[in-house]
Short mmCIF file of C-alpha atoms and ligand atoms in Angstrom, two decimals:
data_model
loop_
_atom_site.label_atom_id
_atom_site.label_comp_id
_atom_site.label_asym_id
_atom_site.label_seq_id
_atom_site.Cartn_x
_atom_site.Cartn_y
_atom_site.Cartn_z
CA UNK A 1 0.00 0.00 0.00
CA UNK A 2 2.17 2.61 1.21
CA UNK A 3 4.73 2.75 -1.70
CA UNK A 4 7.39 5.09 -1.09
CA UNK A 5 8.25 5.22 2.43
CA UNK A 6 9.96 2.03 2.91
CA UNK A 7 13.64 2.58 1.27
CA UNK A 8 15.37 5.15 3.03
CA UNK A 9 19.12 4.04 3.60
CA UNK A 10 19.89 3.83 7.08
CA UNK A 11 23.08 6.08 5.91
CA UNK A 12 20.88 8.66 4.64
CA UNK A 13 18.65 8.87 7.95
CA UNK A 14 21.84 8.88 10.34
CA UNK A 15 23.32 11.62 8.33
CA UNK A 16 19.51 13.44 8.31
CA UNK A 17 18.95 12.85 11.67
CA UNK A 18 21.93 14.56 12.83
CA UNK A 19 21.04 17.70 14.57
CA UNK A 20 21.04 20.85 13.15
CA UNK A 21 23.78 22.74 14.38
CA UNK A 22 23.75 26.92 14.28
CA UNK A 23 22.00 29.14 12.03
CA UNK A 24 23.14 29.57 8.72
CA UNK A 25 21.76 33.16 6.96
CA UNK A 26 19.87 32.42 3.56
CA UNK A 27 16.57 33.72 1.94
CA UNK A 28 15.46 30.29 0.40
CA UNK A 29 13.11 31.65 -2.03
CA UNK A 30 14.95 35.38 -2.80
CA UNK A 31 12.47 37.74 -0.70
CA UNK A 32 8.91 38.51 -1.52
CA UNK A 33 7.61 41.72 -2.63
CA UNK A 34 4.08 41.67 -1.11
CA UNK A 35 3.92 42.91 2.61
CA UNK A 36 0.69 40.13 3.14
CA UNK A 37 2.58 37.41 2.34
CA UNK A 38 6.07 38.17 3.58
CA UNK A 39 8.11 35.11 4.42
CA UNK A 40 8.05 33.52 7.26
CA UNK A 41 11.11 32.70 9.34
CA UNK A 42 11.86 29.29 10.41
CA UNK A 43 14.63 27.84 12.17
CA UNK A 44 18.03 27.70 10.55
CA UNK A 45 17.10 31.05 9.41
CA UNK A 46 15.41 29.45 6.48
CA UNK A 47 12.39 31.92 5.44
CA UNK A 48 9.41 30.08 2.87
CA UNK A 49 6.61 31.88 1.31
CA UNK A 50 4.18 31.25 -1.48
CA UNK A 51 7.07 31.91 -3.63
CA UNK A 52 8.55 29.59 -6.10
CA UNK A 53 10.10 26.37 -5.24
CA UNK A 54 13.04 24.58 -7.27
CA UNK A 55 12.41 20.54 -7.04
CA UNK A 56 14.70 18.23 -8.90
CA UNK A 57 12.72 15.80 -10.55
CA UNK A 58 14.56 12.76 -10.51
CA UNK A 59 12.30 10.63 -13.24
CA UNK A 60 12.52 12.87 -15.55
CA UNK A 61 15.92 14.22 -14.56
CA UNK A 62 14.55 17.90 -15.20
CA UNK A 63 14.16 21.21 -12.69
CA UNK A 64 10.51 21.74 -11.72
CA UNK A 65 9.36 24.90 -10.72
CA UNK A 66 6.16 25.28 -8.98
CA UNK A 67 4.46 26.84 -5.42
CA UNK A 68 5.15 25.07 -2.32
CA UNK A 69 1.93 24.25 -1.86
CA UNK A 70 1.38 23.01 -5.08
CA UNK A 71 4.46 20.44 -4.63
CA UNK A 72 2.86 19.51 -1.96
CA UNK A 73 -0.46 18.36 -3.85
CA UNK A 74 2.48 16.13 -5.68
CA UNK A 75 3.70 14.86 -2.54
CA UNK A 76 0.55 13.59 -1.75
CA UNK A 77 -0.06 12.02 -5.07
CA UNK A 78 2.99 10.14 -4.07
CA UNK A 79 2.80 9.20 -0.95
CA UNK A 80 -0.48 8.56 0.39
CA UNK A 81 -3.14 6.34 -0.80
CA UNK A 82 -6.09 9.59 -2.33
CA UNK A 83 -8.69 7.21 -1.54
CA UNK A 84 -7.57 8.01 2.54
CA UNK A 85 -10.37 10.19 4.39
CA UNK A 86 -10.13 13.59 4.38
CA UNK A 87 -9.06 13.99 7.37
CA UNK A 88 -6.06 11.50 7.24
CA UNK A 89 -5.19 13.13 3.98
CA UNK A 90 -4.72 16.39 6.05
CA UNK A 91 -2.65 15.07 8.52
CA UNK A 92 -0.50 13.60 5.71
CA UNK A 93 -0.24 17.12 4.35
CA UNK A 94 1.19 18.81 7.42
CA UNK A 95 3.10 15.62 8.00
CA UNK A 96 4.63 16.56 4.49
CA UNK A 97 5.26 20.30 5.17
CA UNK A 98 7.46 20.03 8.15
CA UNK A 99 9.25 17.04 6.77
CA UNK A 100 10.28 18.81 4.06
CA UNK A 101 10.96 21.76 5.48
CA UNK A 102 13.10 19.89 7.94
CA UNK A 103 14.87 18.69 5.11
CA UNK A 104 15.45 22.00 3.39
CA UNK A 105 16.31 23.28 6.94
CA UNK A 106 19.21 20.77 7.06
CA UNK A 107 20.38 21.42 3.74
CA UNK A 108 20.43 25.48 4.07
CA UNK A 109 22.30 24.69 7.28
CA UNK A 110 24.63 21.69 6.43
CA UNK A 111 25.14 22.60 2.59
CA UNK A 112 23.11 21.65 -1.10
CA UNK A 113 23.32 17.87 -1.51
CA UNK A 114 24.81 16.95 -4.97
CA UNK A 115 21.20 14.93 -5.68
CA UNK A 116 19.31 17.69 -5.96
CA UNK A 117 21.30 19.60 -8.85
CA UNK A 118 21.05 22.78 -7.29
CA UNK A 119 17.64 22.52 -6.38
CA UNK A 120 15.65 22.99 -3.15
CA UNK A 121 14.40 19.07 -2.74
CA UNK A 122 14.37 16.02 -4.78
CA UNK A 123 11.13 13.64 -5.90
CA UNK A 124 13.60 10.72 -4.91
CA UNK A 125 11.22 9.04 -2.10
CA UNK A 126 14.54 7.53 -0.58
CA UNK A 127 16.23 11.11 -0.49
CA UNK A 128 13.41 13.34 0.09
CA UNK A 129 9.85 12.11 -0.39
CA UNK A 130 7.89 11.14 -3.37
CA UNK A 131 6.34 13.33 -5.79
CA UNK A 132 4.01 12.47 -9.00
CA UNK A 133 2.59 14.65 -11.36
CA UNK A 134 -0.92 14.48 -12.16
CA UNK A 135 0.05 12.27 -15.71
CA UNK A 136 2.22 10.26 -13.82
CA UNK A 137 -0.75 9.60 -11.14
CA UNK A 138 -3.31 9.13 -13.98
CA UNK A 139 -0.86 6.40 -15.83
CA UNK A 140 -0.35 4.67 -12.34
CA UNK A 141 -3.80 4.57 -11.45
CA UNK A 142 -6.09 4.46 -14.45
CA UNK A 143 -6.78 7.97 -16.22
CA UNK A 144 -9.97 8.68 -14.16
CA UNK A 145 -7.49 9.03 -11.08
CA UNK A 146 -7.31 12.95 -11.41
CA UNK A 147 -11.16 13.23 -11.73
CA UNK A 148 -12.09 11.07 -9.03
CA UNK A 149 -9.18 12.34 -6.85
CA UNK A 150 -7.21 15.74 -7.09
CA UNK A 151 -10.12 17.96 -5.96
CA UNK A 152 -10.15 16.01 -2.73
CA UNK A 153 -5.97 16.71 -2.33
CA UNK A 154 -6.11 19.87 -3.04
CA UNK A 155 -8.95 20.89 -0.20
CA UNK A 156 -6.57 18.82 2.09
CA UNK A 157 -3.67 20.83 1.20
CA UNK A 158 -5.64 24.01 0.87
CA UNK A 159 -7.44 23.37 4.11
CA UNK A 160 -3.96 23.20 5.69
CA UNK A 161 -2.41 25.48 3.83
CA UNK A 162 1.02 27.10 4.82
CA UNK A 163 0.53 24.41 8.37
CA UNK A 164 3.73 22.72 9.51
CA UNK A 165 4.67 20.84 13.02
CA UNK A 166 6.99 22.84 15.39
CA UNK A 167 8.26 21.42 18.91
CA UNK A 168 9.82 23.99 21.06
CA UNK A 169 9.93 26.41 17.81
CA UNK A 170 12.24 23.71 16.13
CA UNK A 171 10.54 21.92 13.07
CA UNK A 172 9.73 18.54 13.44
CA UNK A 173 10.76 15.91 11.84
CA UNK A 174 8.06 14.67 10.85
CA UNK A 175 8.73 10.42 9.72
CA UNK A 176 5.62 8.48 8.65
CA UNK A 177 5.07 5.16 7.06
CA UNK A 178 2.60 2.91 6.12
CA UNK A 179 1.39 0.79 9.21
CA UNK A 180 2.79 -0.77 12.03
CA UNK A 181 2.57 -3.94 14.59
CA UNK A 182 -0.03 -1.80 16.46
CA UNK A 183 2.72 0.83 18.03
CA UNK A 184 4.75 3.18 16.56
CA UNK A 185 8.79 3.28 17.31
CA UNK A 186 10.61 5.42 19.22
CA UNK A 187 13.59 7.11 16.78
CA UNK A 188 16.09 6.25 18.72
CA UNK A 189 15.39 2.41 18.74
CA UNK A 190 15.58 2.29 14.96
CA UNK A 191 18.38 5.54 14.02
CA UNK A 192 19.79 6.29 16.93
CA UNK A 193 18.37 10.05 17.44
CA UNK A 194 16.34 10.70 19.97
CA UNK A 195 13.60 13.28 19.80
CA UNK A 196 10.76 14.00 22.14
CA UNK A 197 8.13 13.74 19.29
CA UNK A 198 8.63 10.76 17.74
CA UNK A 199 8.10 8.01 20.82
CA UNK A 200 6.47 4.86 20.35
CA UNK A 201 2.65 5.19 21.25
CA UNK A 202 -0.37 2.60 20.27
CA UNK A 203 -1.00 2.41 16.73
CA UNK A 204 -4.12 -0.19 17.31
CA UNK A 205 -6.25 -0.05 13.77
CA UNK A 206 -3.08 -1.00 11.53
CA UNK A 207 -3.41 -4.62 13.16
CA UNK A 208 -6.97 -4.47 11.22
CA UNK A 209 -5.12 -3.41 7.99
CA UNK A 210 -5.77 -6.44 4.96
CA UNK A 211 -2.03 -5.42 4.41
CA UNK A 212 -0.87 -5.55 7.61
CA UNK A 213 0.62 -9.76 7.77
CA UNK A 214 3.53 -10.36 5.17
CA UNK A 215 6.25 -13.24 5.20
CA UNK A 216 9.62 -14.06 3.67
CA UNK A 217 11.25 -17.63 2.78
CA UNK A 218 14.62 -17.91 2.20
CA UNK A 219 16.49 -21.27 0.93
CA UNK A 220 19.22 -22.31 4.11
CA UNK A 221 21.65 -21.38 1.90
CA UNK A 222 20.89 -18.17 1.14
CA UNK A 223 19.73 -17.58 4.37
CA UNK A 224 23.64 -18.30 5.72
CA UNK A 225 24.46 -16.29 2.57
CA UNK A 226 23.17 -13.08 4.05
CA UNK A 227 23.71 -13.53 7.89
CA UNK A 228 27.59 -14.03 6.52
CA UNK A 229 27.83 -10.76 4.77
CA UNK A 230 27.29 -8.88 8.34
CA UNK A 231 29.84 -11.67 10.30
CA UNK A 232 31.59 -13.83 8.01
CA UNK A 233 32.48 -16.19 11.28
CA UNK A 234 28.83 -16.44 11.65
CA UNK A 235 28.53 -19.77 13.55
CA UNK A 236 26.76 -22.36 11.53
CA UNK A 237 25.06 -25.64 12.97
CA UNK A 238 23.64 -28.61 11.31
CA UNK A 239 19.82 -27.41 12.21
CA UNK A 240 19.24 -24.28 11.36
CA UNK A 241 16.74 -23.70 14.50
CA UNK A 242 19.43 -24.26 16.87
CA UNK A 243 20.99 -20.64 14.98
CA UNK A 244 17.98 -18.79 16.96
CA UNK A 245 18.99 -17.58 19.99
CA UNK A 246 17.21 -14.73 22.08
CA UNK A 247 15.29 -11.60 20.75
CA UNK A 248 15.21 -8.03 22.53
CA UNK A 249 12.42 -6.13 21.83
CA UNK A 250 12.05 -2.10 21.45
CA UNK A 251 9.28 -0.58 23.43
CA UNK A 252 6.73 -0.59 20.03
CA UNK A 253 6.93 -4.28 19.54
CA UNK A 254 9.65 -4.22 17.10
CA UNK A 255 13.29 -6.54 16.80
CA UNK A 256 15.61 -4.11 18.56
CA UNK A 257 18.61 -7.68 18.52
CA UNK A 258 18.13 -11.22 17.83
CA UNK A 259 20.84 -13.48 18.52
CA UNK A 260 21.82 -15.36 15.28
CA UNK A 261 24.56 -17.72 14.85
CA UNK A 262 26.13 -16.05 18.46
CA UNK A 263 26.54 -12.69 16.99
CA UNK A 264 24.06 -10.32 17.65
CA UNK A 265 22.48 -8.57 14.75
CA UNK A 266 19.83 -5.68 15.02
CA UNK A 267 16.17 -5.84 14.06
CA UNK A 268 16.90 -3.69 11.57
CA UNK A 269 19.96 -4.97 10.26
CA UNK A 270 17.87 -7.82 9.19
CA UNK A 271 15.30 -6.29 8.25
CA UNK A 272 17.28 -4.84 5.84
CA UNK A 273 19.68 -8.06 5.14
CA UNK A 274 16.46 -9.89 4.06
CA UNK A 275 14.05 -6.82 2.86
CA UNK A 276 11.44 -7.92 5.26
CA UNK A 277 8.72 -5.22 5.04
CA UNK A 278 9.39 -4.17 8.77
CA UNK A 279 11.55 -4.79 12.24
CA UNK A 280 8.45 -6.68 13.64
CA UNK A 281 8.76 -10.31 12.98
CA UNK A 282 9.31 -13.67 13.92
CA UNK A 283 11.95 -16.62 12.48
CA UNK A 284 10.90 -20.30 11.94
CA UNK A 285 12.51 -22.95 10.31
CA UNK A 286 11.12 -25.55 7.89
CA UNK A 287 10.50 -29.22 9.16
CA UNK A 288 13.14 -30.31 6.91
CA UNK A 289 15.70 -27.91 7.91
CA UNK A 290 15.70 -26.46 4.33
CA UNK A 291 14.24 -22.94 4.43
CA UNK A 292 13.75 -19.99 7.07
CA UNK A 293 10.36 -17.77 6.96
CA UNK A 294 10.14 -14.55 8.42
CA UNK A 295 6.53 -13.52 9.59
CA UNK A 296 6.05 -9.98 9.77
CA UNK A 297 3.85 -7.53 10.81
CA UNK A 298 3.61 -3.66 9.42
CA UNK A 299 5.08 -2.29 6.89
CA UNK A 300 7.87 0.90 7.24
CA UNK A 301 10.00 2.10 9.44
CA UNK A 302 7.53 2.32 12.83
CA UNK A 303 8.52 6.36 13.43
CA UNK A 304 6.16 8.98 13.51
CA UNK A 305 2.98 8.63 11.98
CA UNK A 306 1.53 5.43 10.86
CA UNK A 307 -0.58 5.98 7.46
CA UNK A 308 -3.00 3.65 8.08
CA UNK A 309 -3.79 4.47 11.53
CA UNK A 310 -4.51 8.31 10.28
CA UNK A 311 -7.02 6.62 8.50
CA UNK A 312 -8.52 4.43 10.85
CA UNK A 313 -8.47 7.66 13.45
CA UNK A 314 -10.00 9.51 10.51
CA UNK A 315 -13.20 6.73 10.06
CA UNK A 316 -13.72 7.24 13.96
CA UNK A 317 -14.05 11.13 13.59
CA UNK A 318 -10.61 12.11 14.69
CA UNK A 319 -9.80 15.60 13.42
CA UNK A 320 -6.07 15.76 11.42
CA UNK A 321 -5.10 17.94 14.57
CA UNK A 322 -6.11 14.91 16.71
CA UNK A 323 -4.37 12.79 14.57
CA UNK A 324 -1.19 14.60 14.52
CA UNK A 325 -0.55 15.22 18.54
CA UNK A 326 -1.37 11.56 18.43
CA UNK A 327 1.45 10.57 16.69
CA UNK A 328 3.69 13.50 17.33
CA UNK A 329 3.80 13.76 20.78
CA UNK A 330 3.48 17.58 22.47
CA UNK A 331 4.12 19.30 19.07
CA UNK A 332 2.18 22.60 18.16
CA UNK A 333 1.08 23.18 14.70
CA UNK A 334 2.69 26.70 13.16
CA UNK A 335 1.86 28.14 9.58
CA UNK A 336 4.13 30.43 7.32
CA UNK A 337 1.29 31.66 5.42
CA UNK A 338 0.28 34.20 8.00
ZN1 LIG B 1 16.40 14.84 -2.07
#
């Protein structure tokens, strides 16, 4: 379901979730004429308006040019399911904003990266976040996509508009994926960083998502193959099962170790080792000793806000507001429209 999310690099996220350190003096979108809509000041002395935005488009390997607010529309093409209520589709929208403000933040502070040619952000969802055009939606989706769904974006994103996520006048950094084990993660169990906002709390209606159960098998061999490119002295016995030693768990439900082999390897090392759709899952080994299946449950990361769950808050009549101090805890919503 949730298409984009599930990709970014470890090495991209430590190096992203490295604080931002001082204030670095730049006028991101070269000042703004009218009084009424005068940029707003964020932190890293970043200031945003309605003003034009430069996003490297990385499918077409072009420079887009367009209103923040109307990459955001994109954003949302990209990254959430349309057919998502209203209300979830708003969350997703602010969600979006500070994210990628955070991101432009870091980059103003820290220097351009060389993937976004010079631009302000990227449509790589494994750099930045993922952004379709209203073609590319109507291709994906069947060519009555844009009438059945991009008046119902653009109220969420106009309904929002200029709205962002601050936390003690910092933007937040605002991590979502698709659905979880039935909690969210706290940061610092899967990158390391810790921040106040983004602690594991109860994620209950992704457990009721069709999506929700997935599982891997791998051949014994390849299975060894994989544990031995983290420890090549991985210790090997003749039934695999006997491999399986302990698991830790993080406070959301999630692998935080597992003991393979006697080394200890990180729920998210395999994850990623295996491409398992999430942290949360369980090992068991065929009766004939031949293959390994992973059972998992969720699908992303496990930080910040689950998509699904927005949803599921949204059918019981949550507000996006509610949804968003659900998920990120204690945070105040700003705008830098007014
Ligand atoms: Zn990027």
């Amino acid at each position: 379901m949730k298409k984009n999310l599930l990709m970014l690099t470890s090495t991209i996220l430590l190096i992203f979730l490295i604080p931002f350190i001082g204030a670095f003096s730049f006028n991101l979108l070269n000042g703004n004429p009218n009084p009424e809509t005068s940029p707003k000041e964020l932190s890293g002395n970043l200031s945003v308006s309605d003003k034009t935005l430069k996003i490297y488009n990385c499918s077409t390997q072009s420079t887009m040019e367009m209103n923040f607010e109307e990459y955001i529309v994109g954003v949302l093409t990209g990254e959430m399911p349309a057919s998502y209520e209203l209300e979830a589709l708003k969350a997703q929208a602010v969600a979006a904003r500070s994210y990628i403000l955070s991101r432009m933040e870091y980059y103003n502070t820290n220097g351009t990266a060389a993937e976004h040619h010079g631009c302000d952000i990227c449509t790589n969802s494994q750099h930045c976040k993922a952004w379709l055009s209203v073609e590319e939606a109507n291709q994906k989706w069947g060519s009555d996509w844009s009438e059945k769904y991009l008046d119902k974006l653009k109220r969420a994103v106009n309904e929002t508009k200029g709205e962002y996520m601050t936390y003690e006048n910092q933007t937040v950094k605002a991590f979502f994926f698709s659905s979880s084990n039935g909690k969210t993660e706290n940061a610092e169990d899967v990158w390391g960083g810790s921040y106040p906002y983004l602690k594991s709390v109860s994620s209950e209606g992704d457990i009721s998502s069709p999506d929700n159960e997935s599982s891997a098998e791998f051949s014994k061999d390849d299975f060894i193959q994989k544990l031995k490119s983290k420890f090549s002295d991985i210790e090997i016995t003749p039934l695999l099962k006997d491999m399986i030693g302990d698991t830790v768990k993080t406070d959301g439900g999630n692998v935080k170790t597992i003991r393979i082999g006697g080394k200890d390897f990180k729920g998210t090392e395999i994850r990623s080792l295996f491409s398992l759709r999430s942290a949360a899952f369980t090992i068991s080994v065929s009766d004939d000793n031949e293959a390994v299946v992973f059972n998992v449950s969720g699908y992303g990361h496990g930080v910040g806000m689950s998509q699904y769950g927005a949803n599921f808050m949204a059918k019981q009549g949550k507000t996006y507001k509610e949804i968003l101090s659900h998920y990120y805890s204690g945070v105040t919503i700003s705008n830098f429209s007014k």
